[in-house]
PDB file of C-alpha atoms in Angstrom:
ATOM      1  CA  MET C  99       0.000   0.000   0.000  1.00 65.00           C
ATOM      2  CA  THR C 100       2.929   2.356   0.636  1.00 87.00           C
ATOM      3  CA  ARG C 101       4.042   2.264  -3.008  1.00 88.00           C
ATOM      4  CA  LEU C 102       0.502   3.072  -4.163  1.00 89.00           C
ATOM      5  CA  PHE C 103       0.438   6.090  -1.857  1.00 89.00           C
ATOM      6  CA  GLU C 104       3.867   7.169  -3.179  1.00 91.00           C
ATOM      7  CA  ILE C 105       2.596   7.011  -6.757  1.00 90.00           C
ATOM      8  CA  VAL C 106      -0.381   9.232  -5.895  1.00 88.00           C
ATOM      9  CA  GLN C 107       1.916  11.713  -4.124  1.00 90.00           C
ATOM     10  CA  MET C 108       4.437  11.809  -7.009  1.00 89.00           C
ATOM     11  CA  LEU C 109       1.735  12.384  -9.587  1.00 86.00           C
ATOM     12  CA  ALA C 110       0.091  15.112  -7.498  1.00 85.00           C
ATOM     13  CA  ALA C 111       3.416  16.935  -7.065  1.00 86.00           C
ATOM     14  CA  ALA C 112       4.555  16.579 -10.680  1.00 82.00           C
ATOM     15  CA  ARG C 113       4.756  19.735 -12.747  1.00 81.00           C
ATOM     16  CA  ARG C 114       4.670  17.775 -15.983  1.00 79.00           C
ATOM     17  CA  PRO C 115       3.259  14.417 -17.041  1.00 75.00           C
ATOM     18  CA  MET C 116       5.293  11.478 -15.754  1.00 80.00           C
ATOM     19  CA  THR C 117       5.943   8.290 -17.654  1.00 80.00           C
ATOM     20  CA  GLY C 118       5.784   4.811 -16.205  1.00 81.00           C
ATOM     21  CA  ALA C 119       9.551   4.636 -16.661  1.00 81.00           C
ATOM     22  CA  ASP C 120       9.997   7.849 -14.619  1.00 86.00           C
ATOM     23  CA  LEU C 121       7.901   6.468 -11.778  1.00 89.00           C
ATOM     24  CA  ALA C 122       9.598   3.073 -11.956  1.00 89.00           C
ATOM     25  CA  GLU C 123      13.054   4.625 -11.688  1.00 91.00           C
ATOM     26  CA  ARG C 124      12.103   6.707  -8.671  1.00 93.00           C
ATOM     27  CA  LEU C 125      10.369   3.774  -6.944  1.00 93.00           C
ATOM     28  CA  GLU C 126      13.102   1.294  -7.916  1.00 93.00           C
ATOM     29  CA  VAL C 127      10.662  -1.139  -9.543  1.00 91.00           C
ATOM     30  CA  THR C 128       9.951  -2.161 -13.138  1.00 86.00           C
ATOM     31  CA  PRO C 129       7.640  -0.113 -15.384  1.00 81.00           C
ATOM     32  CA  ARG C 130       5.362  -3.137 -15.540  1.00 81.00           C
ATOM     33  CA  THR C 131       4.945  -2.977 -11.754  1.00 86.00           C
ATOM     34  CA  VAL C 132       4.024   0.700 -12.040  1.00 85.00           C
ATOM     35  CA  TYR C 133       1.387  -0.108 -14.679  1.00 81.00           C
ATOM     36  CA  ARG C 134      -0.107  -2.761 -12.400  1.00 83.00           C
ATOM     37  CA  ASP C 135      -0.108  -0.349  -9.462  1.00 86.00           C
ATOM     38  CA  VAL C 136      -1.793   2.378 -11.528  1.00 82.00           C
ATOM     39  CA  ALA C 137      -4.423  -0.130 -12.670  1.00 78.00           C
ATOM     40  CA  ALA C 138      -5.023  -1.071  -9.015  1.00 81.00           C
ATOM     41  CA  LEU C 139      -5.418   2.604  -8.086  1.00 81.00           C
ATOM     42  CA  GLN C 140      -7.858   3.122 -10.955  1.00 75.00           C
ATOM     43  CA  ALA C 141      -9.833   0.069  -9.802  1.00 75.00           C
ATOM     44  CA  MET C 142     -10.130   1.774  -6.392  1.00 78.00           C
ATOM     45  CA  ARG C 143     -11.627   4.753  -8.247  1.00 75.00           C
ATOM     46  CA  ILE C 144      -8.572   6.972  -7.689  1.00 76.00           C
ATOM     47  CA  PRO C 145      -8.773   9.441 -10.602  1.00 73.00           C
ATOM     48  CA  ILE C 146      -5.543   8.827 -12.502  1.00 74.00           C
ATOM     49  CA  GLU C 147      -5.533   9.682 -16.154  1.00 68.00           C
ATOM     50  CA  GLY C 148      -2.920   8.988 -18.695  1.00 63.00           C
ATOM     51  CA  GLU C 149      -2.077   7.539 -22.006  1.00 58.00           C
ATOM     52  CA  ARG C 150      -0.169   4.444 -22.673  1.00 55.00           C
ATOM     53  CA  GLY C 151       1.094   4.245 -26.218  1.00 54.00           C
ATOM     54  CA  TYR C 152       1.299   0.986 -27.860  1.00 71.00           C
ATOM     55  CA  ARG C 153       5.041   1.696 -27.971  1.00 56.00           C
ATOM     56  CA  ASP C 154       8.310   0.363 -26.674  1.00 53.00           C
ATOM     57  CA  GLU C 155      10.513   1.982 -24.032  1.00 50.00           C
ATOM     58  CA  THR C 156      12.102   4.329 -26.584  1.00 58.00           C
ATOM     59  CA  GLY C 157       8.761   5.613 -27.870  1.00 57.00           C
ATOM     60  CA  ARG C 158       8.674   3.630 -31.095  1.00 67.00           C
ATOM     61  CA  THR C 159       5.650   1.623 -32.132  1.00 76.00           C
ATOM     62  CA  THR C 160       6.349  -2.065 -32.289  1.00 78.00           C
ATOM     63  CA  ASP C 161       5.205  -4.868 -34.531  1.00 81.00           C
ATOM     64  CA  ARG C 162       4.365  -8.004 -32.603  1.00 83.00           C
ATOM     65  CA  VAL C 163       3.619 -11.560 -33.560  1.00 84.00           C
ATOM     66  CA  LEU C 164       1.238 -12.903 -30.923  1.00 86.00           C
ATOM     67  CA  ARG C 165      -0.174 -16.274 -30.016  1.00 85.00           C
ATOM     68  CA  PRO C 166      -3.370 -15.262 -28.178  1.00 85.00           C
ATOM     69  CA  PHE C 167      -4.934 -17.790 -25.847  1.00 84.00           C
ATOM     70  CA  ALA C 168      -7.170 -15.898 -23.408  1.00 85.00           C
ATOM     71  CA  LEU C 169      -9.310 -12.799 -23.148  1.00 84.00           C
ATOM     72  CA  VAL C 170      -9.746 -11.551 -19.583  1.00 85.00           C
ATOM     73  CA  TYR C 171     -11.348  -8.533 -17.982  1.00 81.00           C
ATOM     74  CA  PHE C 172      -9.508  -6.462 -15.387  1.00 75.00           C
ATOM     75  CA  SER C 173     -10.368  -3.013 -14.076  1.00 70.00           C
ATOM     76  CA  GLU C 174     -13.246  -2.697 -16.536  1.00 73.00           C
ATOM     77  CA  THR C 175     -11.055  -3.313 -19.589  1.00 75.00           C
ATOM     78  CA  ALA C 176     -10.529  -6.264 -21.866  1.00 79.00           C
ATOM     79  CA  ASN C 177      -7.032  -7.732 -21.947  1.00 83.00           C
ATOM     80  CA  LEU C 178      -5.696 -10.144 -24.512  1.00 85.00           C
ATOM     81  CA  VAL C 179      -3.313 -12.690 -22.997  1.00 87.00           C
ATOM     82  CA  ALA C 180      -0.802 -13.896 -25.550  1.00 87.00           C
ATOM     83  CA  TRP C 181       2.654 -15.291 -26.092  1.00 87.00           C
ATOM     84  CA  CYS C 182       4.691 -12.431 -27.583  1.00 87.00           C
ATOM     85  CA  GLU C 183       7.328 -13.584 -30.046  1.00 86.00           C
ATOM     86  CA  LEU C 184       9.225 -10.271 -29.713  1.00 85.00           C
ATOM     87  CA  ARG C 185       9.583 -10.490 -25.924  1.00 86.00           C
ATOM     88  CA  GLN C 186       9.554 -14.298 -25.749  1.00 90.00           C
ATOM     89  CA  ALA C 187       7.137 -14.121 -22.829  1.00 88.00           C
ATOM     90  CA  ILE C 188       3.476 -14.071 -21.853  1.00 88.00           C
ATOM     91  CA  ARG C 189       2.217 -10.505 -22.197  1.00 87.00           C
ATOM     92  CA  HIS C 190      -1.096  -8.700 -21.739  1.00 84.00           C
ATOM     93  CA  PHE C 191      -2.384  -6.383 -24.461  1.00 82.00           C
ATOM     94  CA  ARG C 192      -5.314  -3.989 -24.405  1.00 77.00           C
ATOM     95  CA  PRO C 193      -7.163  -4.573 -27.691  1.00 75.00           C
ATOM     96  CA  ASP C 194      -8.375  -0.965 -27.678  1.00 69.00           C
ATOM     97  CA  ARG C 195      -4.744   0.161 -27.969  1.00 71.00           C
ATOM     98  CA  VAL C 196      -3.874  -2.051 -30.924  1.00 73.00           C
ATOM     99  CA  THR C 197      -3.626   0.119 -34.016  1.00 70.00           C
ATOM    100  CA  ASP C 198      -3.436  -2.624 -36.650  1.00 71.00           C
ATOM    101  CA  ALA C 199      -3.893  -6.390 -36.675  1.00 75.00           C
ATOM    102  CA  ARG C 200      -3.557  -9.034 -39.354  1.00 74.00           C
ATOM    103  CA  LEU C 201      -3.809 -12.797 -39.390  1.00 74.00           C
ATOM    104  CA  ALA C 202      -0.288 -14.107 -39.827  1.00 71.00           C
ATOM    105  CA  GLY C 203      -1.409 -17.459 -41.173  1.00 69.00           C
ATOM    106  CA  GLY C 204      -0.499 -20.776 -39.714  1.00 70.00           C
ATOM    107  CA  HIS C 205      -1.578 -22.160 -36.383  1.00 71.00           C
ATOM    108  CA  PHE C 206      -0.107 -22.929 -33.024  1.00 72.00           C
ATOM    109  CA  ARG C 207      -2.156 -26.033 -32.318  1.00 75.00           C
ATOM    110  CA  GLY C 208      -1.068 -27.930 -29.257  1.00 75.00           C
ATOM    111  CA  ASP C 209       0.494 -24.877 -27.570  1.00 79.00           C
ATOM    112  CA  GLY C 210      -2.686 -23.628 -25.871  1.00 79.00           C
ATOM    113  CA  ALA C 211      -2.482 -25.869 -22.815  1.00 82.00           C
ATOM    114  CA  ARG C 212       1.257 -25.230 -22.384  1.00 84.00           C
ATOM    115  CA  LEU C 213       0.804 -21.453 -22.650  1.00 86.00           C
ATOM    116  CA  ARG C 214      -2.138 -21.419 -20.210  1.00 85.00           C
ATOM    117  CA  LYS C 215      -0.051 -23.439 -17.728  1.00 87.00           C
ATOM    118  CA  LEU C 216       2.888 -21.034 -18.104  1.00 85.00           C
ATOM    119  CA  TRP C 217       0.511 -18.093 -17.565  1.00 85.00           C
ATOM    120  CA  THR C 218      -1.134 -19.520 -14.435  1.00 86.00           C
ATOM    121  CA  GLU C 219       2.235 -20.516 -12.936  1.00 83.00           C
ATOM    122  CA  GLY C 220       3.195 -16.835 -13.141  1.00 77.00           C
ATOM    123  CA  TRP C 221       0.313 -15.951 -10.780  1.00 75.00           C
ATOM    124  CA  THR C 222       2.094 -17.518  -7.822  1.00 68.00           C
ATOM    125  CA  GLN C 223       5.288 -15.511  -8.382  1.00 60.00           C
ATOM    126  CA  GLY C 224       3.592 -12.204  -7.474  1.00 54.00           C
ATOM    127  CA  PRO C 225       4.506  -8.752  -8.800  1.00 53.00           C
ATOM    128  CA  THR C 226       8.117  -7.665  -9.144  1.00 49.00           C
TER     129      THR C 226
END
């Protein structure tokens, strides 16, 4: 709870918009942890606004090849759970932030159960 309070205080004191990377550096956590914390604050109805570009850490848009296997709802938004070939990891994507999508062709039959198991095993590790 302390980190959540710190995020609120940092944002309230900021004279300019802060990025997730800025907050992460100051809090000594990963940007992904900051995004989770902000989502938790928003779920508690704390009014935090912002934009998250569908972009990498340098501000460039990225092209991803995904193997989607679940659609979940968190904090009133849909999230696509997929294996990301670029990051070689399970990632969550907000479909409303995807600017372009195409079927790549081919299938990944047989990987669904393995990917779901990998995803659920990550739940027990907790946030970083």
